[in-house]
Amino acid sequence: MPEPSRRIPWIAGTSLAVLISAAVAALGGAEVYALVGLPDPGAVVRFGIGVVRLVADGSAAISLGALVFAVLCTSPRSGGGIAPDGFAAVRAGGAAAWVWAVAAALMIPFEMADTTGQPLRRVLGPEAFTGLFGALYEPTAWAITALVAAVVATCARLALRWRPALGLAALAAFGLLPPAVVGHSASNAGHDLATNAIVLHVLAAALWLGVLVAVAAHLRRGGAHRELVLRRYRALAGVCWAVLAFSGLVDALVLMPLGDLGRTVFGVLVLAKIVLLVVLGGCGWWVRRRVRSPAALLGAELVLLLISTGVSMGLAHTPPPSLLDRTVSSSEVILGYDLPGPPQLPGILGLWRFDLVLGTAVVVLAGLYLAGMRRLRRRGDTWPAGRTAAWLLGCATVLVATSSGLGVYSSGMFSVHMLAHMVLNMLAPVLLVLGGPITLALRALSPAGRGNPHGARELLLAVVHSPPARLLAHPAVATTLFVGSFYALYFTPLFESAMSEHWAHELMNVHFVLIGYLYYWTVIGVDPAPKPLPHLARLGMVFAVMPFHAFFGVIVMSMNQVIAENFYRTLDLPWGHDLLADQQLGGGIAWAAGEGPLVVVLLALLTQWYRHDARSARRADRSGDEELAAYNAMLAQLAQRRS
């Protein structure tokens, strides 16, 4: 049992978080529901939903943090087994996941009552429960989260190795997202930016709080590698603080005008979060330099993070000013923004709306690539300039396809969407795989050292050589996914469903890049693939996919039925356009743009083949010369003996 003094941060932080959540419910009262035209569901729902969500989010953070701690801060045993410290963290993460699963399941009826303004007892009836569950997004999202949490809790009892713990950490991170992408940030104008921001915000907040709890528990147990654990925690806390500040600012600006910062309940809560974030950053910086006791540092951060979590629960239950704006257009409700007019080349190039997920990802990846190259040069090693140019150009291509006017119009016009699809799936991955990022990372990153917890290099190797990676990068699987995605997406209702929700559209773009990367990795990748193929087999893979892309474009051009017609008509664009003609143009783009990158891939493959054969011939020549020299030396020795 922890000492009483060590319980103080837990008791104080949790109590204040619960009090803040309850205070928001009491202050808002029935007025919160009246603002959105709903009756008051009663005190049980008003107070209960905040407390239950606080338990759900807190236990989710503890589960995620414990699993991440087991992966990054404990030493694995030989063969990939988990050391006692890691085993304790995984078990703690599994126990927290059970609490998370139960709380998420309880959130389902609470969300039904809160969203419809009905008492809890009324929504628990079989007919009402079934009808509301199928009609509302929030209960479905919490059901997915409850299922994920239950899987994490069950599998944590069986995870005895390092890689399964890593997989469970990734699964727990995914389980945080469904309730986030259907909340206030997913509604009304600007929801594309707000949804992306809240995804980053939720992940950073949960990771910080969860790892902090795991580190505190590790130090209390007297665990090993104390200094290394604290150093890694401080680095993680700094990154999480920056992500929270950036994403929180974006989310607040979208959901609320600056003038409402102190005038509404939502604005007061946002102001409180800003103050807490500044205090967290300032106190963390000051305490790390003035206070020698890690317990004092962790205790102060824990109290502040728990209070911030309570404020977040209040924000989740309070409608933002943007949600009450009834003057937005149809395209703002569906897309998050208005399209200014018919797309024209100067307008597409000059219109920018930054994609906080893929845009931020490629900016960070470009910076990490340059940092790795700089580390090699400082060490006296060289790195081909062509690979650097390919990687940076690939990152820039993804940025243009998602954040420029091309990405903006791709959400509202099929032809522009198809052009963006071709860029993300057929052009950008070609450039990215030619950059050889895995090889660069393995050369630039230092090993963690024998007996130390795994670092970034070991984590990368674990992901690349994991069974899922080997399966997805198998030539047959990668080719099937690369070709089949076109037909499965556009010739089924999946495309319309994906376009109707911003999070699904974002996931679709990520899918385009990843599937393209997997396919081109096996064909022309600089990094060794999990299952390397001879060049002739790679050439066969290129020729095998070319007809399928051509057929797809021809089919789309020949169709008389508009794909996702309901979605495009619901947009009600003021300047209007012929949907069928636009779709035929999109089919032409798919047919023409799909062949060009494959020709580039073919040329790159033939060049790699030629260089490989040339290197093999040079090695054979050197081997032959060495054998001839050895034979001549043997003859000379025999001649000397005879003489």
XYZ file of C-alpha atoms in Angstrom:
643
model
C 0.000 0.000 0.000
C 1.245 3.505 -0.787
C 2.179 5.783 2.054
C -0.478 8.354 3.076
C 1.641 11.235 1.784
C 1.814 9.587 -1.624
C -1.971 9.250 -1.735
C -2.449 13.005 -1.479
C -1.985 13.811 -5.212
C -4.417 11.034 -6.141
C -7.051 12.052 -3.616
C -6.712 15.786 -4.261
C -6.622 15.545 -8.046
C -9.470 13.056 -8.349
C -11.655 14.948 -5.873
C -11.157 18.239 -7.666
C -11.825 16.607 -11.032
C -15.128 15.156 -9.774
C -16.094 18.462 -8.141
C -15.402 20.406 -11.334
C -17.452 17.988 -13.411
C -20.325 18.148 -10.907
C -20.110 21.932 -10.676
C -20.439 22.293 -14.444
C -23.535 20.075 -14.393
C -25.025 22.083 -11.498
C -24.272 25.487 -12.983
C -25.564 24.564 -16.410
C -28.610 22.705 -15.136
C -31.540 22.534 -17.494
C -30.257 25.556 -19.441
C -27.619 23.421 -21.182
C -30.364 21.255 -22.687
C -32.655 24.195 -23.408
C -29.947 25.780 -25.549
C -30.148 22.853 -27.981
C -33.927 22.440 -27.707
C -34.014 19.430 -25.362
C -35.881 18.850 -22.073
C -33.952 18.318 -18.851
C -33.245 14.564 -18.417
C -32.909 14.921 -14.663
C -30.160 15.207 -12.071
C -29.092 11.563 -12.405
C -28.116 12.101 -16.041
C -26.702 15.599 -15.532
C -24.376 14.574 -12.714
C -23.869 10.940 -13.597
C -22.683 11.334 -17.160
C -19.753 13.526 -16.127
C -18.639 11.178 -13.344
C -18.969 8.041 -15.489
C -17.080 9.645 -18.340
C -14.382 10.791 -15.930
C -13.956 7.178 -14.807
C -13.964 5.941 -18.409
C -11.396 8.438 -19.653
C -9.218 8.150 -16.562
C -9.092 4.350 -16.647
C -8.459 4.450 -20.403
C -5.487 6.737 -19.863
C -4.116 4.501 -17.103
C -4.502 1.418 -19.302
C -2.783 3.042 -22.283
C -0.026 4.543 -20.139
C 0.734 1.253 -18.395
C 1.074 -0.582 -21.713
C 3.252 2.149 -23.225
C 5.377 2.138 -20.072
C 5.840 -1.644 -20.322
C 7.077 -1.242 -23.902
C 9.367 1.775 -23.525
C 10.520 1.804 -19.908
C 11.140 -1.801 -18.898
C 13.886 -4.175 -19.989
C 12.712 -7.178 -21.998
C 14.152 -10.571 -21.265
C 16.015 -12.671 -23.808
C 13.665 -13.917 -26.512
C 11.317 -10.947 -26.178
C 9.782 -11.849 -22.827
C 8.573 -9.193 -20.397
C 10.579 -8.479 -17.258
C 8.812 -8.347 -13.849
C 8.442 -4.540 -14.039
C 6.891 -4.814 -17.483
C 4.672 -7.703 -16.408
C 3.355 -5.645 -13.493
C 2.635 -2.717 -15.823
C 0.787 -4.918 -18.340
C -1.333 -6.451 -15.592
C -2.124 -2.984 -14.246
C -3.089 -1.893 -17.751
C -5.371 -4.911 -18.075
C -7.062 -4.190 -14.736
C -7.619 -0.557 -15.732
C -9.025 -1.752 -19.065
C -11.733 -3.744 -17.247
C -12.796 -0.576 -15.432
C -12.651 1.253 -18.767
C -14.861 -1.370 -20.426
C -17.511 -1.206 -17.703
C -17.541 2.604 -17.627
C -17.738 2.780 -21.444
C -20.670 0.354 -21.399
C -22.413 2.542 -18.791
C -21.875 5.554 -21.027
C -24.149 4.022 -23.674
C -27.467 4.621 -21.824
C -26.175 7.866 -20.321
C -25.392 9.191 -23.809
C -28.834 8.127 -25.040
C -30.509 10.004 -22.203
C -28.227 13.041 -22.545
C -28.577 13.307 -26.338
C -32.378 12.956 -26.354
C -33.175 14.764 -23.074
C -34.958 11.754 -21.558
C -34.646 10.286 -18.053
C -32.352 7.297 -17.743
C -35.149 4.877 -16.865
C -36.999 5.708 -20.090
C -34.103 4.920 -22.444
C -33.417 1.594 -20.697
C -36.608 0.075 -22.105
C -35.901 -2.606 -24.752
C -37.634 -0.815 -27.622
C -36.269 2.625 -26.764
C -32.762 1.289 -26.209
C -32.678 -0.583 -29.527
C -34.111 2.331 -31.492
C -31.795 4.947 -30.004
C -28.720 2.741 -30.318
C -29.241 2.430 -34.061
C -30.104 6.103 -34.571
C -27.401 7.884 -32.554
C -23.646 8.024 -33.142
C -22.568 8.485 -29.527
C -23.877 5.178 -28.111
C -22.360 3.278 -31.037
C -19.015 4.978 -30.450
C -19.029 4.032 -26.767
C -20.006 0.458 -27.646
C -16.949 0.206 -29.896
C -14.782 1.616 -27.120
C -16.224 -0.845 -24.587
C -15.497 -3.736 -26.948
C -11.913 -2.571 -27.540
C -11.355 -2.111 -23.808
C -12.663 -5.616 -23.110
C -10.316 -7.073 -25.731
C -7.360 -5.188 -24.221
C -8.278 -6.380 -20.722
C -8.621 -9.999 -21.835
C -5.447 -10.092 -23.913
C -3.408 -8.345 -21.202
C -3.787 -11.508 -19.103
C -2.102 -13.463 -21.899
C 0.582 -10.985 -22.967
C 3.926 -12.336 -21.786
C 6.116 -10.883 -24.528
C 7.169 -7.430 -25.635
C 5.545 -7.324 -29.082
C 2.029 -8.292 -27.927
C 2.243 -5.515 -25.327
C 3.097 -3.085 -28.120
C 0.082 -4.267 -30.102
C -2.191 -3.854 -27.085
C -0.906 -0.303 -26.582
C -1.810 0.525 -30.191
C -5.254 -1.052 -29.728
C -5.855 0.930 -26.535
C -4.916 4.148 -28.338
C -7.460 3.319 -31.043
C -10.128 2.679 -28.405
C -9.872 6.287 -27.226
C -10.915 7.718 -30.577
C -14.567 6.701 -31.327
C -16.179 8.945 -28.656
C -13.831 11.802 -29.597
C -14.701 11.875 -33.304
C -18.483 12.038 -32.701
C -18.469 14.731 -29.998
C -18.914 18.510 -30.208
C -15.861 18.866 -32.428
C -17.533 16.779 -35.162
C -20.469 19.168 -35.536
C -21.121 22.259 -37.611
C -18.687 24.578 -39.412
C -14.988 23.875 -39.054
C -15.531 20.347 -37.803
C -12.833 19.021 -40.155
C -10.186 21.002 -38.279
C -11.783 20.469 -34.871
C -12.096 16.685 -35.290
C -8.453 16.327 -36.286
C -7.439 18.565 -33.391
C -9.445 16.629 -30.821
C -7.913 13.333 -31.998
C -4.419 14.688 -31.336
C -5.595 16.278 -28.079
C -7.181 13.136 -26.658
C -4.205 10.928 -27.521
C -1.675 13.367 -26.053
C -3.673 13.917 -22.850
C -4.288 10.212 -22.246
C -0.685 9.295 -22.991
C 0.702 11.951 -20.642
C -1.618 11.124 -17.743
C -1.327 7.368 -18.200
C 2.464 7.240 -18.438
C 2.724 9.615 -15.470
C 0.664 7.213 -13.360
C 2.755 4.253 -14.563
C 6.028 6.046 -13.791
C 4.799 6.998 -10.310
C 3.838 3.372 -9.637
C 7.197 2.174 -10.973
C 9.149 4.505 -8.679
C 7.000 3.497 -5.718
C 7.863 -0.165 -6.389
C 11.553 0.724 -6.530
C 11.808 -0.346 -10.152
C 14.987 -0.457 -12.197
C 16.446 2.164 -14.570
C 15.134 5.072 -12.502
C 17.087 7.819 -14.279
C 16.369 6.462 -17.757
C 12.653 6.168 -16.990
C 12.473 9.752 -15.720
C 14.437 11.041 -18.716
C 12.087 9.340 -21.164
C 9.045 10.532 -19.246
C 10.250 14.138 -19.361
C 10.780 13.920 -23.108
C 7.315 12.425 -23.566
C 5.713 15.043 -21.306
C 7.337 17.843 -23.318
C 5.998 16.468 -26.599
C 2.529 15.918 -25.132
C 2.468 19.456 -23.754
C 3.273 20.895 -27.190
C 0.609 18.741 -28.872
C -1.987 19.694 -26.254
C -1.241 23.403 -26.649
C -1.385 23.282 -30.453
C -4.463 21.054 -30.791
C -6.328 22.746 -27.965
C -5.811 26.176 -29.504
C -7.100 24.986 -32.881
C -10.123 23.270 -31.337
C -11.022 26.311 -29.226
C -10.754 28.733 -32.147
C -13.062 26.551 -34.244
C -15.683 25.940 -31.562
C -15.791 29.410 -30.059
C -15.164 33.030 -31.091
C -12.465 34.745 -29.060
C -15.019 37.211 -27.757
C -16.858 34.413 -25.918
C -13.779 33.336 -23.964
C -15.088 34.662 -20.654
C -18.773 35.185 -21.449
C -20.097 31.641 -21.692
C -19.680 28.506 -19.583
C -17.836 26.880 -22.478
C -15.543 29.894 -22.754
C -14.791 29.886 -19.029
C -13.876 26.207 -19.186
C -11.617 26.810 -22.189
C -9.942 29.647 -20.294
C -9.442 27.323 -17.319
C -7.794 24.717 -19.547
C -5.486 27.348 -20.996
C -4.437 28.452 -17.509
C -3.891 24.846 -16.407
C -1.801 24.109 -19.496
C 0.370 27.168 -18.923
C 0.784 26.243 -15.261
C 1.658 22.664 -16.218
C 4.352 23.855 -18.596
C 5.720 26.540 -16.284
C 5.642 24.468 -13.116
C 7.111 21.474 -14.873
C 10.013 23.583 -16.125
C 10.557 25.207 -12.717
C 10.171 22.061 -10.606
C 12.565 20.047 -12.775
C 15.266 22.612 -12.049
C 14.483 23.441 -8.413
C 13.063 20.278 -6.890
C 15.243 17.191 -6.562
C 12.471 14.826 -5.488
C 10.802 13.017 -8.425
C 7.807 12.315 -6.182
C 7.142 16.038 -5.749
C 7.415 16.620 -9.478
C 5.130 13.743 -10.410
C 2.658 14.591 -7.645
C 2.276 18.206 -8.799
C 1.821 17.179 -12.429
C -0.679 14.487 -11.454
C -2.889 16.933 -9.549
C -2.869 19.420 -12.425
C -3.559 16.762 -15.052
C -6.472 15.316 -13.080
C -7.960 18.797 -12.638
C -7.548 19.380 -16.363
C -9.340 16.092 -17.006
C -12.243 17.278 -14.902
C -12.423 20.504 -16.910
C -12.408 18.415 -20.102
C -15.403 16.440 -18.813
C -17.212 19.725 -18.323
C -16.340 20.820 -21.848
C -17.619 17.537 -23.275
C -20.976 18.153 -21.601
C -21.307 21.831 -22.537
C -22.488 22.852 -26.049
C -19.963 25.184 -27.715
C -21.141 28.475 -29.281
C -20.509 27.153 -32.807
C -23.019 24.350 -32.245
C -25.734 26.939 -31.688
C -25.030 28.786 -34.941
C -27.966 28.105 -37.278
C -26.728 30.217 -40.202
C -24.241 27.718 -41.601
C -24.653 26.270 -45.075
C -25.139 22.620 -46.032
C -21.547 22.243 -47.166
C -20.289 23.711 -43.867
C -22.334 21.162 -41.925
C -21.134 18.237 -44.069
C -17.598 19.274 -45.030
C -16.816 21.820 -42.335
C -16.281 24.653 -44.836
C -17.714 26.258 -47.972
C -16.196 25.802 -51.426
C -15.675 29.298 -52.847
C -16.560 28.450 -56.446
C -15.779 26.146 -59.366
C -12.194 24.861 -59.103
C -9.622 26.652 -61.210
C -5.896 26.042 -61.328
C -4.788 29.313 -59.656
C -7.461 28.908 -56.982
C -6.531 25.312 -56.200
C -2.859 26.207 -55.837
C -3.552 29.248 -53.647
C -6.267 27.802 -51.358
C -4.890 26.074 -48.249
C -6.610 24.360 -45.313
C -4.035 22.502 -43.263
C -4.730 18.823 -42.558
C -3.835 18.407 -38.898
C -3.382 14.633 -39.191
C -1.595 13.871 -42.460
C -0.197 17.382 -42.835
C 1.345 17.329 -39.372
C 2.561 13.757 -39.910
C 4.513 14.546 -43.080
C 6.001 17.735 -41.616
C 7.219 15.774 -38.579
C 8.503 12.907 -40.750
C 10.396 15.315 -42.996
C 12.002 16.918 -39.938
C 12.954 13.536 -38.461
C 14.450 12.442 -41.788
C 16.614 15.562 -41.970
C 17.651 15.097 -38.332
C 18.700 11.505 -39.065
C 20.672 12.569 -42.121
C 22.383 15.286 -40.073
C 23.358 12.753 -37.416
C 24.941 10.530 -40.070
C 26.955 13.427 -41.477
C 28.186 14.426 -38.026
C 29.388 10.873 -37.599
C 31.253 11.049 -40.908
C 28.852 8.805 -42.841
C 27.237 9.700 -46.145
C 23.655 9.458 -47.328
C 22.591 9.697 -51.003
C 21.152 13.084 -51.902
C 18.694 11.413 -54.283
C 17.052 9.536 -51.433
C 16.704 12.734 -49.421
C 15.151 14.543 -52.381
C 12.718 11.668 -52.975
C 11.588 11.587 -49.348
C 11.112 15.343 -49.031
C 9.287 15.485 -52.359
C 7.047 12.630 -51.248
C 6.196 14.454 -48.003
C 5.491 17.629 -49.966
C 3.248 15.678 -52.334
C 1.141 14.348 -49.448
C 0.941 17.854 -47.988
C -0.284 19.330 -51.273
C -2.799 16.523 -51.832
C -4.377 16.961 -48.383
C -3.886 20.592 -47.371
C -3.925 22.627 -50.579
C -6.950 23.422 -52.722
C -6.616 19.913 -54.125
C -7.458 18.495 -50.712
C -10.138 21.124 -50.066
C -12.058 20.437 -53.300
C -11.525 16.675 -53.105
C -14.247 16.489 -50.446
C -16.853 18.069 -52.715
C -16.067 16.971 -56.282
C -15.496 13.426 -57.490
C -13.013 14.420 -60.199
C -10.786 16.339 -57.781
C -11.105 13.536 -55.250
C -9.887 11.046 -57.843
C -6.902 13.237 -58.655
C -6.038 13.460 -54.936
C -6.506 9.695 -54.660
C -4.039 9.077 -57.482
C -1.505 11.404 -55.894
C -1.809 9.817 -52.438
C -1.949 6.227 -53.629
C 0.215 6.136 -56.761
C 2.674 9.038 -56.688
C 3.544 9.953 -53.097
C 4.297 6.356 -51.986
C 6.697 5.901 -54.926
C 8.735 8.853 -53.721
C 8.535 7.841 -50.074
C 9.804 4.283 -50.565
C 12.681 5.578 -52.708
C 13.754 7.655 -49.710
C 14.681 4.542 -47.708
C 13.463 5.885 -44.326
C 13.845 2.597 -42.431
C 17.465 2.167 -43.509
C 18.224 5.758 -42.526
C 16.565 5.361 -39.143
C 18.413 2.131 -38.357
C 21.715 3.758 -39.243
C 21.035 6.985 -37.354
C 19.478 5.590 -34.173
C 21.731 4.139 -31.526
C 20.940 0.782 -29.902
C 19.461 0.991 -26.430
C 22.243 -1.133 -24.993
C 22.247 -4.538 -23.395
C 19.985 -4.734 -20.362
C 18.306 -1.348 -21.019
C 14.678 -0.803 -22.022
C 14.142 -0.807 -25.754
C 14.486 2.509 -27.552
C 13.260 3.912 -30.854
C 15.545 1.649 -32.904
C 14.272 -1.519 -31.268
C 10.691 -0.285 -31.510
C 11.081 0.292 -35.252
C 12.586 -3.151 -35.766
C 9.767 -4.734 -33.764
C 7.141 -3.074 -35.950
C 8.866 -3.844 -39.266
C 9.457 -7.500 -38.383
C 6.134 -8.089 -36.646
C 3.762 -10.745 -38.052
C 1.149 -8.151 -39.155
C 3.819 -6.205 -41.068
C 5.128 -9.362 -42.714
C 1.600 -10.348 -43.691
C 0.628 -6.948 -45.118
C 3.945 -6.586 -46.976
C 3.660 -10.034 -48.539
C 3.658 -9.463 -52.320
C 0.348 -11.272 -52.864
C -1.399 -9.434 -50.016
C 0.060 -6.014 -50.895
C -0.913 -6.401 -54.564
C -4.435 -7.545 -53.695
C -4.971 -4.614 -51.339
C -3.479 -2.153 -53.821
C -5.725 -3.258 -56.684
C -8.790 -4.389 -54.774
C -9.139 -1.163 -52.797
C -10.314 0.695 -55.907
C -13.129 -1.715 -56.655
C -14.135 -2.351 -53.027
C -14.298 1.364 -52.242
C -15.987 2.920 -55.260
C -18.331 0.120 -56.381
C -19.886 -0.409 -52.942
C -21.692 1.943 -50.502
C -18.389 2.260 -48.613
C -17.292 5.351 -50.540
C -20.442 7.341 -49.775
C -20.248 6.360 -46.112
C -16.607 7.444 -45.960
C -17.279 10.793 -47.626
C -20.176 11.563 -45.266
C -18.020 11.536 -42.133
C -14.820 13.524 -41.808
C -13.046 10.924 -39.663
C -13.854 8.250 -42.275
C -12.598 10.504 -45.070
C -9.379 11.079 -43.142
C -9.006 7.341 -42.563
C -9.533 6.770 -46.286
C -6.658 9.116 -47.130
C -4.396 7.376 -44.633
C -5.393 4.069 -46.214
C -4.430 5.337 -49.682
C -0.929 6.287 -48.539
C -0.268 3.149 -46.484
C -1.528 0.675 -49.094
C 0.477 2.407 -51.796
C 3.566 2.384 -49.590
C 3.220 -1.356 -48.870
C 2.888 -2.206 -52.564
C 5.768 -0.053 -53.788
C 7.927 -1.192 -50.867
C 7.817 -4.735 -52.233
C 8.474 -3.538 -55.817
C 11.082 -0.746 -55.689
C 11.681 -0.104 -52.011
C 15.189 0.869 -50.959
C 14.545 -0.690 -47.551
C 14.699 -4.508 -47.509
C 11.174 -5.940 -47.633
C 10.115 -8.682 -45.173
C 9.834 -11.057 -48.153
C 12.317 -9.922 -50.824
C 11.579 -10.909 -54.432
C 13.839 -11.276 -57.462
C 13.625 -8.436 -59.946
C 11.780 -10.528 -62.508
C 8.976 -11.228 -60.015
C 8.788 -7.517 -59.173
C 8.468 -6.735 -62.859
C 5.601 -9.192 -63.033
C 3.876 -7.398 -60.136
C 4.031 -4.097 -62.023
C 2.618 -5.557 -65.227
C -0.065 -7.416 -63.233
C -1.634 -4.274 -61.754
C -1.541 -2.050 -64.839
C -4.625 -3.546 -66.574
C -6.719 -3.378 -63.400
C -6.202 0.380 -63.043
C -7.004 0.935 -66.697
C -10.179 -1.175 -66.421
C -11.239 0.743 -63.335
C -10.952 4.088 -65.107
C -12.853 2.800 -68.152
C -15.651 1.393 -65.975
C -16.073 4.689 -64.119
C -16.140 6.639 -67.392
C -18.796 4.283 -68.782
C -21.155 4.329 -65.785
C -24.567 5.996 -66.104
C -25.176 6.057 -62.340
C -23.512 8.633 -60.115
C -21.336 7.194 -57.364
C -22.351 8.577 -53.930
C -25.083 10.633 -55.580
C -26.973 11.353 -52.344
C -23.844 12.755 -50.715
C -22.974 15.080 -53.587
C -26.552 16.320 -53.973
C -26.828 16.977 -50.231
C -23.858 19.331 -50.473
C -26.043 21.642 -52.562
C -23.088 23.574 -53.991
C -24.313 27.059 -55.034
C -22.391 27.065 -58.318
C -23.615 23.594 -59.300
C -22.091 21.106 -61.729
C -23.053 18.026 -63.719
C -22.362 15.124 -61.361
C -22.244 12.490 -64.103
C -19.899 14.543 -66.285
C -17.688 15.190 -63.258
C -17.610 11.469 -62.524
C -16.644 10.663 -66.104
C -13.839 13.194 -65.799
C -12.757 11.447 -62.605
C -12.675 8.113 -64.447
C -10.491 9.666 -67.122
C -8.153 10.999 -64.451
C -7.944 7.533 -62.872
C -7.149 5.967 -66.255
C -4.541 8.531 -67.280
C -2.972 9.363 -63.913
C -2.763 5.732 -62.881
C -0.542 4.696 -65.764
C 2.024 7.486 -65.406
C 3.338 6.556 -61.936
C 3.482 2.878 -62.919
C 5.691 3.760 -65.882
C 7.972 5.667 -63.479
C 7.999 2.615 -61.203
C 8.874 0.412 -64.162
C 11.830 2.632 -65.069
C 13.014 2.718 -61.452
C 12.740 -1.066 -61.214
C 14.713 -1.603 -64.415
C 17.375 0.812 -63.186
C 17.634 -1.029 -59.860
C 17.822 -4.339 -61.734
C 20.646 -3.077 -63.935
C 22.601 -1.745 -60.928
C 22.103 -5.000 -59.052
C 23.434 -7.040 -61.974
C 26.360 -4.654 -62.378
C 27.288 -5.020 -58.699
C 26.963 -8.789 -58.948
C 29.233 -8.834 -62.015
C 31.849 -6.733 -60.226
C 31.761 -9.057 -57.221
C 32.115 -12.055 -59.536
C 35.063 -10.431 -61.299
C 36.774 -9.714 -57.984
C 36.113 -13.249 -56.833
C 37.474 -14.636 -60.107
C 40.608 -12.501 -59.847
C 41.157 -13.661 -56.288
C 40.722 -17.294 -57.295
C 43.148 -16.874 -60.211
C 45.703 -15.216 -57.958
C 45.348 -18.022 -55.439
C 45.779 -20.617 -58.205
C 48.916 -18.889 -59.501
C 50.317 -18.673 -55.982
C 49.719 -22.381 -55.513
C 51.555 -23.157 -58.789
C 54.460 -20.948 -57.711
C 54.704 -22.786 -54.380
C 54.740 -26.158 -56.156
C 57.462 -24.969 -58.516
C 59.595 -23.802 -55.574
C 59.234 -27.165 -53.832
C 60.292 -29.081 -56.958
C 63.316 -26.895 -57.417
